[in-house]
PDB file of C-alpha atoms in Angstrom:
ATOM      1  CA  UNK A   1      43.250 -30.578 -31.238  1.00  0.00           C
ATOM      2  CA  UNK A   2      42.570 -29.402 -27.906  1.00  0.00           C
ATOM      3  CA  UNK A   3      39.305 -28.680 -26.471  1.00  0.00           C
ATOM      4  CA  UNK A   4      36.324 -29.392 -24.426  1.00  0.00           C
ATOM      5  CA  UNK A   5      34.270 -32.815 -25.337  1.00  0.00           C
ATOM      6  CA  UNK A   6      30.188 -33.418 -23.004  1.00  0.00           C
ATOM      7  CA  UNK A   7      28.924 -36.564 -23.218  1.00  0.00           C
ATOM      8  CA  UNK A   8      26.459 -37.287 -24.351  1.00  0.00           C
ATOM      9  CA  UNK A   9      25.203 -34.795 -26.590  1.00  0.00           C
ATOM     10  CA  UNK A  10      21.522 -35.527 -25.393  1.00  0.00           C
ATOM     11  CA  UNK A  11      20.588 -37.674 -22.354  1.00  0.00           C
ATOM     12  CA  UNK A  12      16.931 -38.466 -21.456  1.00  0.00           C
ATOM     13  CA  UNK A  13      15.995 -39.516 -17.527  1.00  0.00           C
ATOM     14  CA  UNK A  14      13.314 -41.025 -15.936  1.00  0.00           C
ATOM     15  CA  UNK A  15      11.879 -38.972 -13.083  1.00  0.00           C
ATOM     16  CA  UNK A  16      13.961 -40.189  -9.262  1.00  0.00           C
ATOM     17  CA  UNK A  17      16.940 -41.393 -11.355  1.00  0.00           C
ATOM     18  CA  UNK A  18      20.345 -39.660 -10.591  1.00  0.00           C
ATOM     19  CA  UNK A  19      22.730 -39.373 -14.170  1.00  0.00           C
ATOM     20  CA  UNK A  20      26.367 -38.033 -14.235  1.00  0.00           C
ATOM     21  CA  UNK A  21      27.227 -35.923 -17.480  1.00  0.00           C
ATOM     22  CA  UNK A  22      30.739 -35.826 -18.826  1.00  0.00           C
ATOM     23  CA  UNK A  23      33.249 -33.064 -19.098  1.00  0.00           C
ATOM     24  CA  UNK A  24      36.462 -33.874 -20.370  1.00  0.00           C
ATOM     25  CA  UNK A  25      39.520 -31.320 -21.452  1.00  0.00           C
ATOM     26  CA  UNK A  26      42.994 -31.206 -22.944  1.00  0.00           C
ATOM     27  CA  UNK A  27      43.593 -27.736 -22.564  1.00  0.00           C
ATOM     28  CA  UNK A  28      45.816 -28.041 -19.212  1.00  0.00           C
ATOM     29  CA  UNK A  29      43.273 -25.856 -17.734  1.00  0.00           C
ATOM     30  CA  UNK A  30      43.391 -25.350 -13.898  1.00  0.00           C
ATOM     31  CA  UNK A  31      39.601 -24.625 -13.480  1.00  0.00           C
ATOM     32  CA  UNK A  32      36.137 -25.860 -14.774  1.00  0.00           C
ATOM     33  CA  UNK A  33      32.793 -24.800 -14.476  1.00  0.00           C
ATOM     34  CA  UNK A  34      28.963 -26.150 -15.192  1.00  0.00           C
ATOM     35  CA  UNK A  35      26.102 -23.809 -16.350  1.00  0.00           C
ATOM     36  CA  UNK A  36      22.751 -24.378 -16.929  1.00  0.00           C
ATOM     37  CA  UNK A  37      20.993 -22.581 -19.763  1.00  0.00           C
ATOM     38  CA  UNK A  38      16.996 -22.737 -19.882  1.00  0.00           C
ATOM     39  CA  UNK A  39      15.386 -20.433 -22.627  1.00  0.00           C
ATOM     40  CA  UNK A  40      15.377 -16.910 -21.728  1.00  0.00           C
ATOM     41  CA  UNK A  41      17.453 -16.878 -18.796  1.00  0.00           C
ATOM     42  CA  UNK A  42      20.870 -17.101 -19.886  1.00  0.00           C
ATOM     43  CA  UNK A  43      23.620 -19.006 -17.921  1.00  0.00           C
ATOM     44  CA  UNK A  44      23.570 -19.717 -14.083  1.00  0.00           C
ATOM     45  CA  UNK A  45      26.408 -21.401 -12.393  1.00  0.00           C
ATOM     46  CA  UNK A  46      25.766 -24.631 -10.941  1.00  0.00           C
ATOM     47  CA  UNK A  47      29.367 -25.554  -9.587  1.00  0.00           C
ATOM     48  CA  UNK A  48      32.917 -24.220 -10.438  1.00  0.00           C
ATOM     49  CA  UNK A  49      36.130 -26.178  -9.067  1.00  0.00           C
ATOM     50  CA  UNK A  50      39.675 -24.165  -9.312  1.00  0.00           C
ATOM     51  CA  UNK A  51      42.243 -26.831  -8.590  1.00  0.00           C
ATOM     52  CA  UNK A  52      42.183 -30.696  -8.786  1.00  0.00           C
ATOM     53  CA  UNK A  53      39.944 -32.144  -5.401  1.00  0.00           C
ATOM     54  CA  UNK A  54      38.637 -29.156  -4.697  1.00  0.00           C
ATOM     55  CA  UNK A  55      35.230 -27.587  -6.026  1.00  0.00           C
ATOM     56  CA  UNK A  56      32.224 -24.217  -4.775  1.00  0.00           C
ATOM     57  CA  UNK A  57      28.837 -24.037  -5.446  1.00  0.00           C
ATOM     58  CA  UNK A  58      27.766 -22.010  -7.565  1.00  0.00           C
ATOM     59  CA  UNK A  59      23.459 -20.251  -7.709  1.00  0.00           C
ATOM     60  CA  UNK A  60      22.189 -23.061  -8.143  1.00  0.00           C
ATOM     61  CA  UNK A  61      23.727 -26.025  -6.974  1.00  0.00           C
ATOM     62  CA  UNK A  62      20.775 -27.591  -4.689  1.00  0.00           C
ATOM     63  CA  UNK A  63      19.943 -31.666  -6.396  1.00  0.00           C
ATOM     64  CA  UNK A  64      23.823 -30.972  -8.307  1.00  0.00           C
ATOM     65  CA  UNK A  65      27.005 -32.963  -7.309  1.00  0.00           C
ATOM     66  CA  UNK A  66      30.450 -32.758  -8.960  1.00  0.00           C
ATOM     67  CA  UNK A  67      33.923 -34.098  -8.347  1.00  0.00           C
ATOM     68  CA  UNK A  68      37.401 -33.356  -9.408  1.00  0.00           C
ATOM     69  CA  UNK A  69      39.604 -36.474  -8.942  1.00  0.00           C
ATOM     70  CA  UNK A  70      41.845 -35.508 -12.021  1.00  0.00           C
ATOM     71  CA  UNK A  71      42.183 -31.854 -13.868  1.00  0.00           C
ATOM     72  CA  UNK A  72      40.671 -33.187 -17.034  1.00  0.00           C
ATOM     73  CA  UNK A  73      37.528 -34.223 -15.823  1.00  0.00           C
ATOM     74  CA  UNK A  74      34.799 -32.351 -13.834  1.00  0.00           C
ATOM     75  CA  UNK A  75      31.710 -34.734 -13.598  1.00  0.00           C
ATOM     76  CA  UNK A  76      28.241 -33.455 -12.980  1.00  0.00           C
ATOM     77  CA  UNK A  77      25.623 -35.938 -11.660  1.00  0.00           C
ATOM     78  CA  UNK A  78      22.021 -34.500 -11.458  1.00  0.00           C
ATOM     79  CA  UNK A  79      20.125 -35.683  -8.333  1.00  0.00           C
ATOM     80  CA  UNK A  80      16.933 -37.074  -7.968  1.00  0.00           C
ATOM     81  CA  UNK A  81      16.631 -34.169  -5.541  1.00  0.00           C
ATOM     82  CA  UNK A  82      16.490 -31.247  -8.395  1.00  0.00           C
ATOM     83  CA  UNK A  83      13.056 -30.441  -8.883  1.00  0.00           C
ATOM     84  CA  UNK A  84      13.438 -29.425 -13.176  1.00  0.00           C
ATOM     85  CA  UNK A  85      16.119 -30.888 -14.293  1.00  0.00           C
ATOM     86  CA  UNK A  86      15.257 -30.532 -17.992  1.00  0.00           C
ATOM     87  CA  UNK A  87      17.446 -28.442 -19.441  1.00  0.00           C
ATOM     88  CA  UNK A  88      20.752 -27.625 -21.970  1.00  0.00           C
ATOM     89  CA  UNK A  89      24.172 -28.048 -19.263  1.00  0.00           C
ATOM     90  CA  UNK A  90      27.201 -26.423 -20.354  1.00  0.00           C
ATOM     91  CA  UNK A  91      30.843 -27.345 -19.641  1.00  0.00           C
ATOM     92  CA  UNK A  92      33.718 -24.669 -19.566  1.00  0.00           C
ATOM     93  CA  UNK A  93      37.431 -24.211 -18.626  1.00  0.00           C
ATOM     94  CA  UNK A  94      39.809 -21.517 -18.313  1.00  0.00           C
ATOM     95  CA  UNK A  95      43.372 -20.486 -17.610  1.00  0.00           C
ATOM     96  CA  UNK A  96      42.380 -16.561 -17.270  1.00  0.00           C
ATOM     97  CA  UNK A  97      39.493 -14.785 -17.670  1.00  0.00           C
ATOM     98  CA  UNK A  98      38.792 -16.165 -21.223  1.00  0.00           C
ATOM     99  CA  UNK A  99      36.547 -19.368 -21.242  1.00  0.00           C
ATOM    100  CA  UNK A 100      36.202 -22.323 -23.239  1.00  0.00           C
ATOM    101  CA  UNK A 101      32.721 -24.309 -23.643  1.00  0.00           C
ATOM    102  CA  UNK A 102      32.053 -27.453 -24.748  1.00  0.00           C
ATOM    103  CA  UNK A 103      29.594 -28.262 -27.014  1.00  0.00           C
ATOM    104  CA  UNK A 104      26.346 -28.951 -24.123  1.00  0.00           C
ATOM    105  CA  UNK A 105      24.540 -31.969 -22.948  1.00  0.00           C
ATOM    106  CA  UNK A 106      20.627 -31.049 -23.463  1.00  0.00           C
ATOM    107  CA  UNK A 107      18.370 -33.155 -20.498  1.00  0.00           C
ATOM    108  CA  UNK A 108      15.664 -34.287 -20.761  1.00  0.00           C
ATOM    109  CA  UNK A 109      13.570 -35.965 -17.775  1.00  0.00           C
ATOM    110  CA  UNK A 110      10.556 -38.271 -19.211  1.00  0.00           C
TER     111      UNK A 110
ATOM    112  CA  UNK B   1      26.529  -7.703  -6.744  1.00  0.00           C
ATOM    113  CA  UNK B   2      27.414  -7.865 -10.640  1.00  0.00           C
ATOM    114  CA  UNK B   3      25.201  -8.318 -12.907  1.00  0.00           C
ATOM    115  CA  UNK B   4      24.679  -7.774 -17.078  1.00  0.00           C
ATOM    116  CA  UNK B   5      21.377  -6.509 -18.499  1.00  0.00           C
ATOM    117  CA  UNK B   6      21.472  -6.760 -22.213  1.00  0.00           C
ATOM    118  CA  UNK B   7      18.679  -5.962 -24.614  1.00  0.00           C
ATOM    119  CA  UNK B   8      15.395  -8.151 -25.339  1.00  0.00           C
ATOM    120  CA  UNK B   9      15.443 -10.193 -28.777  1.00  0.00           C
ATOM    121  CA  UNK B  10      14.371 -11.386 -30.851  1.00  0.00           C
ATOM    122  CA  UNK B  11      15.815  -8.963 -32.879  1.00  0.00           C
ATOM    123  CA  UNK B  12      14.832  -9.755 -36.630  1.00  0.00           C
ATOM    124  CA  UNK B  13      17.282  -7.939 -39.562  1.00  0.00           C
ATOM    125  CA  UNK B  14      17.225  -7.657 -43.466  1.00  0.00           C
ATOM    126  CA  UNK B  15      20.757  -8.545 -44.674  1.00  0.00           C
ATOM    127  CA  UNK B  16      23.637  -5.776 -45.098  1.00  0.00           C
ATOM    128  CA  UNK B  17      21.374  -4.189 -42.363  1.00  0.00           C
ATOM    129  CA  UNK B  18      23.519  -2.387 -39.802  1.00  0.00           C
ATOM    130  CA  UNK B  19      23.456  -4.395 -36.036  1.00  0.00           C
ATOM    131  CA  UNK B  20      23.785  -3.102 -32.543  1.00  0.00           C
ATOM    132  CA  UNK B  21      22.559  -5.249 -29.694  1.00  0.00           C
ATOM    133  CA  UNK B  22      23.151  -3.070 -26.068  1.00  0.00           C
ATOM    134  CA  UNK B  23      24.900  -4.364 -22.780  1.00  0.00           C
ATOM    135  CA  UNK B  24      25.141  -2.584 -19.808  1.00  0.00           C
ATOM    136  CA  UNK B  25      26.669  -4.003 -16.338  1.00  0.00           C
ATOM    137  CA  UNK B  26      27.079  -3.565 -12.861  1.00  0.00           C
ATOM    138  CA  UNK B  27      30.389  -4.536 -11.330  1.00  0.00           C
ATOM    139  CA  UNK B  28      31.728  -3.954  -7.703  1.00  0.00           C
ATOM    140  CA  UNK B  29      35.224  -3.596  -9.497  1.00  0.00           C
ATOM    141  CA  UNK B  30      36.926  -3.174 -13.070  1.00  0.00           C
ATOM    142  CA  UNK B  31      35.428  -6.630 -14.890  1.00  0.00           C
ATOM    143  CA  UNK B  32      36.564  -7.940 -17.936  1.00  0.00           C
ATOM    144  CA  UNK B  33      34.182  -7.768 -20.633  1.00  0.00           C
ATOM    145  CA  UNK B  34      32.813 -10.288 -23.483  1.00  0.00           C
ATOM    146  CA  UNK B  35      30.549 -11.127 -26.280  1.00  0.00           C
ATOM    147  CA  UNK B  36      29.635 -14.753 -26.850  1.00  0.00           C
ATOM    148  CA  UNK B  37      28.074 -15.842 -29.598  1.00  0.00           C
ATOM    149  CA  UNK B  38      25.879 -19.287 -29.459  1.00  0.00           C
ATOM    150  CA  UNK B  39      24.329 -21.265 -33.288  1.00  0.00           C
ATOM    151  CA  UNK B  40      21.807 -23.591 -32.519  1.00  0.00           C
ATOM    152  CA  UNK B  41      22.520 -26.602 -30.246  1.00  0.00           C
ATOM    153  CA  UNK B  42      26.039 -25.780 -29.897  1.00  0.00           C
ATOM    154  CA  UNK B  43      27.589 -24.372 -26.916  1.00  0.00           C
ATOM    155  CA  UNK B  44      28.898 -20.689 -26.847  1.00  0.00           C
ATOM    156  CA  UNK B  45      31.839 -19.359 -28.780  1.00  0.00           C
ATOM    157  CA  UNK B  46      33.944 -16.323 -27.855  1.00  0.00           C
ATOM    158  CA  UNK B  47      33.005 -13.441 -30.195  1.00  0.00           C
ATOM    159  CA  UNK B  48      35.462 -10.957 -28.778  1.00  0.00           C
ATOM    160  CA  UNK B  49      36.908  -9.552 -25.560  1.00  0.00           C
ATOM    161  CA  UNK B  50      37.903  -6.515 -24.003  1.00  0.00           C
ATOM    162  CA  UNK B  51      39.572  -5.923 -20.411  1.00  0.00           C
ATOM    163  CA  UNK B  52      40.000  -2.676 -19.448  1.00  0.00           C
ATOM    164  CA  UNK B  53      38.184   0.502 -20.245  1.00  0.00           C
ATOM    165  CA  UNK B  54      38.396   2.476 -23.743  1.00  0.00           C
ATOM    166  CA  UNK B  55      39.462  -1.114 -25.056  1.00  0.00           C
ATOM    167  CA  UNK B  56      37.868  -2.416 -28.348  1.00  0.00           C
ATOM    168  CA  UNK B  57      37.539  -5.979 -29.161  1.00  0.00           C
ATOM    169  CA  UNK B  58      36.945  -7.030 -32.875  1.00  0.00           C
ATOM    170  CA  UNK B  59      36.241  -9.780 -34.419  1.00  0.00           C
ATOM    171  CA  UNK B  60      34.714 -10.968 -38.141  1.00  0.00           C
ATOM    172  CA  UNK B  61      33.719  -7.489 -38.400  1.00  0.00           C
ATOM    173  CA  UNK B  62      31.912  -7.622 -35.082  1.00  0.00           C
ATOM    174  CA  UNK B  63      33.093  -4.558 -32.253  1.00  0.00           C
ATOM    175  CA  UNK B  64      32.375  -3.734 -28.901  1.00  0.00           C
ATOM    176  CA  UNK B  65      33.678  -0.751 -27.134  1.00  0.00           C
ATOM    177  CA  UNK B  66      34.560  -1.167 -23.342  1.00  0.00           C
ATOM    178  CA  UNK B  67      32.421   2.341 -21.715  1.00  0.00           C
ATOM    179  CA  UNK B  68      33.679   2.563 -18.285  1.00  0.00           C
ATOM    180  CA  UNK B  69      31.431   5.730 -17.838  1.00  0.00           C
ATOM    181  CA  UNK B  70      28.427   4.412 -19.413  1.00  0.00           C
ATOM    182  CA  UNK B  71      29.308   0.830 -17.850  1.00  0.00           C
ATOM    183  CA  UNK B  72      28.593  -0.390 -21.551  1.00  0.00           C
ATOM    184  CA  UNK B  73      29.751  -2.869 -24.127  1.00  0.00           C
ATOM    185  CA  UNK B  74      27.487  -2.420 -26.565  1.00  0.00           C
ATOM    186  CA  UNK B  75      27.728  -5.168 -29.605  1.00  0.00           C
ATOM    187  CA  UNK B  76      27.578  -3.589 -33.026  1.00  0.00           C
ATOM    188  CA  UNK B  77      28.139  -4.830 -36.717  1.00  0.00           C
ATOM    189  CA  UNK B  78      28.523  -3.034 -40.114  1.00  0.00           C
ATOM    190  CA  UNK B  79      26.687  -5.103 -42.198  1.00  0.00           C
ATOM    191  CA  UNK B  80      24.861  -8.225 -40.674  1.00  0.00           C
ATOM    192  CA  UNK B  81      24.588 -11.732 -43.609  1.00  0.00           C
ATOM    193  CA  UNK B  82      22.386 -14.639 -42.763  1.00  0.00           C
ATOM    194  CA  UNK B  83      25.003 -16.829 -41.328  1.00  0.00           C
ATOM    195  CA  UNK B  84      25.086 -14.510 -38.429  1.00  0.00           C
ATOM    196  CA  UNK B  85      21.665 -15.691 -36.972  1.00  0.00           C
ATOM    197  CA  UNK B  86      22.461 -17.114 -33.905  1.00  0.00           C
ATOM    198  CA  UNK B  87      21.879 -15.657 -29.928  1.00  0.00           C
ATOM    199  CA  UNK B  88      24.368 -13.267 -28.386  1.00  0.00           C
ATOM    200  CA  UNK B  89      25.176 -13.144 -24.524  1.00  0.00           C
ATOM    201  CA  UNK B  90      27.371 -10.609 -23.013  1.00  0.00           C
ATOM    202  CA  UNK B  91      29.094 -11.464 -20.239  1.00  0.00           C
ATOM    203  CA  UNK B  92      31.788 -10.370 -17.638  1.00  0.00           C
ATOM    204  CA  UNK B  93      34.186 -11.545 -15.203  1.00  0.00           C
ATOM    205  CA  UNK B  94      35.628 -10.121 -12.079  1.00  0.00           C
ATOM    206  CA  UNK B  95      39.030 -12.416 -10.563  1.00  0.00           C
ATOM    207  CA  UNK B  96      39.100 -15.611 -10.123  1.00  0.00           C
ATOM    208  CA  UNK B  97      35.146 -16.132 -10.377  1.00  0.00           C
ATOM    209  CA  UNK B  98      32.930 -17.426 -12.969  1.00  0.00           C
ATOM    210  CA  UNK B  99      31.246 -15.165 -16.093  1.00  0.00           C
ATOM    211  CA  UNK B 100      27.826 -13.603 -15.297  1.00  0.00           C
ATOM    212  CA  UNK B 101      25.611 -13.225 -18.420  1.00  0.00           C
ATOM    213  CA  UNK B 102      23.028 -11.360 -19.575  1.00  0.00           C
ATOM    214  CA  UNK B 103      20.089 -13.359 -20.905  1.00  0.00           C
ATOM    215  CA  UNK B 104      21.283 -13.635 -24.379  1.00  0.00           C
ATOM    216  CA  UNK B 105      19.690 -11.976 -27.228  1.00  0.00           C
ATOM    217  CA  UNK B 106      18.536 -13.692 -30.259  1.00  0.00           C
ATOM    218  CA  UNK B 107      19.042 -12.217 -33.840  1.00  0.00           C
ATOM    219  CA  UNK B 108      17.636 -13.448 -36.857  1.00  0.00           C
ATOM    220  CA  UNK B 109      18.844 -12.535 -40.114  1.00  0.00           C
ATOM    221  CA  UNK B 110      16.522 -12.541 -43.647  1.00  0.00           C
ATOM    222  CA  UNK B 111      17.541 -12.859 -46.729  1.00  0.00           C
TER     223      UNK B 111
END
């Protein structure tokens, strides 16, 4: 089946750590994007990458980094530099102007 | 710049109740329109879809109506059951850029 898979489904950090959170698809889509979704504010673009090796920021991309090495795969690592990391991070892909989401990584700083 | 107000929840409905949950937007060009639907600790689903104005997207007896002069895609439903609790985020798209959401709007449904 195709689809979207995040890994993992919940990730806990200690404050000053940096962690990478996984995206993986099968879809053959060309781009990928990461939102972050905090209660009551709906979805805000962290990073969104259109073709393999190359990748934009998004509204809030300050303490984010991403790569794009293959088109499956668009990595997110969370810095030590973002100030509230705690939060549910959403995956998504598209070939047109429908998207697909995975099923979120919810962060949790200690 | 574009942007998607939709309607405060939580909105809190008897079953078989009727459902309409507002969206308006602001687009510097002709956006393509959805509804996506989110259940608790999943990520969002695609509800339904509409691209140009006049166009209605359905889906599991869900529609939205594409208002080009009222810049509106309002969400409405018949007859709302239980398993439709769950928040609701309307979104659009201009080319070859990401969605921008409204806040998402949270419906409960009683028994």
């Amino acid at each position: 089946d195709g689809g979207i898979t995040q890994s993992p489904k919940y990730l806990f950090r200690k404050e000053g750590q940096n962690v990478t959170l996984s995206c993986e698809q099968n879809l053959n889509h060309d781009a990928m994007y990461w939102y972050r979704q905090d209660p009551g504010q709906g979805l805000r673009l962290i990073y969104y990458s259109q073709i393999v090796n190359d990748f934009q920021k998004g509204d809030i991309a300050e303490g984010y980094s991403v790569s794009r090495e293959k088109k499956e795969s668009f990595p997110l690592t969370v810095t030590s530099a973002q100030k509230n990391p705690t939060a549910f991070y959403l995956c998504a892909s598209t070939s047109g102007p429908e998207q697909f989401f995975g099923p979120g990584t919810r962060l949790t700083v200690l | 710049g574009n942007s998607v107000t939709q309607m405060e929840g939580p909105v809190t409905l008897s079953e078989e109740a009727f459902l309409t949950i507002n969206c308006t937007y602001t687009a510097t060009g002709y956006p393509s329109l959805f509804w996506y639907v989110q259940y608790p600790g999943e990520g969002l689903q695609l509800l339904l879809k509409a691209t140009k104005a006049d166009d209605k997207g359905s889906n599991k007896g869900f529609e939205a109506t594409y208002r080009k002069e009222t810049t509106s895609f309002h969400l409405e439903k018949g007859s709302v059951q239980v398993s439709d609790s769950a928040v609701y985020f309307c979104a659009l798209i201009l080319s070859g850029y990401a969605l921008n959401f409204g806040k998402g709007t949270s419906l409960l449904v009683t028994p």
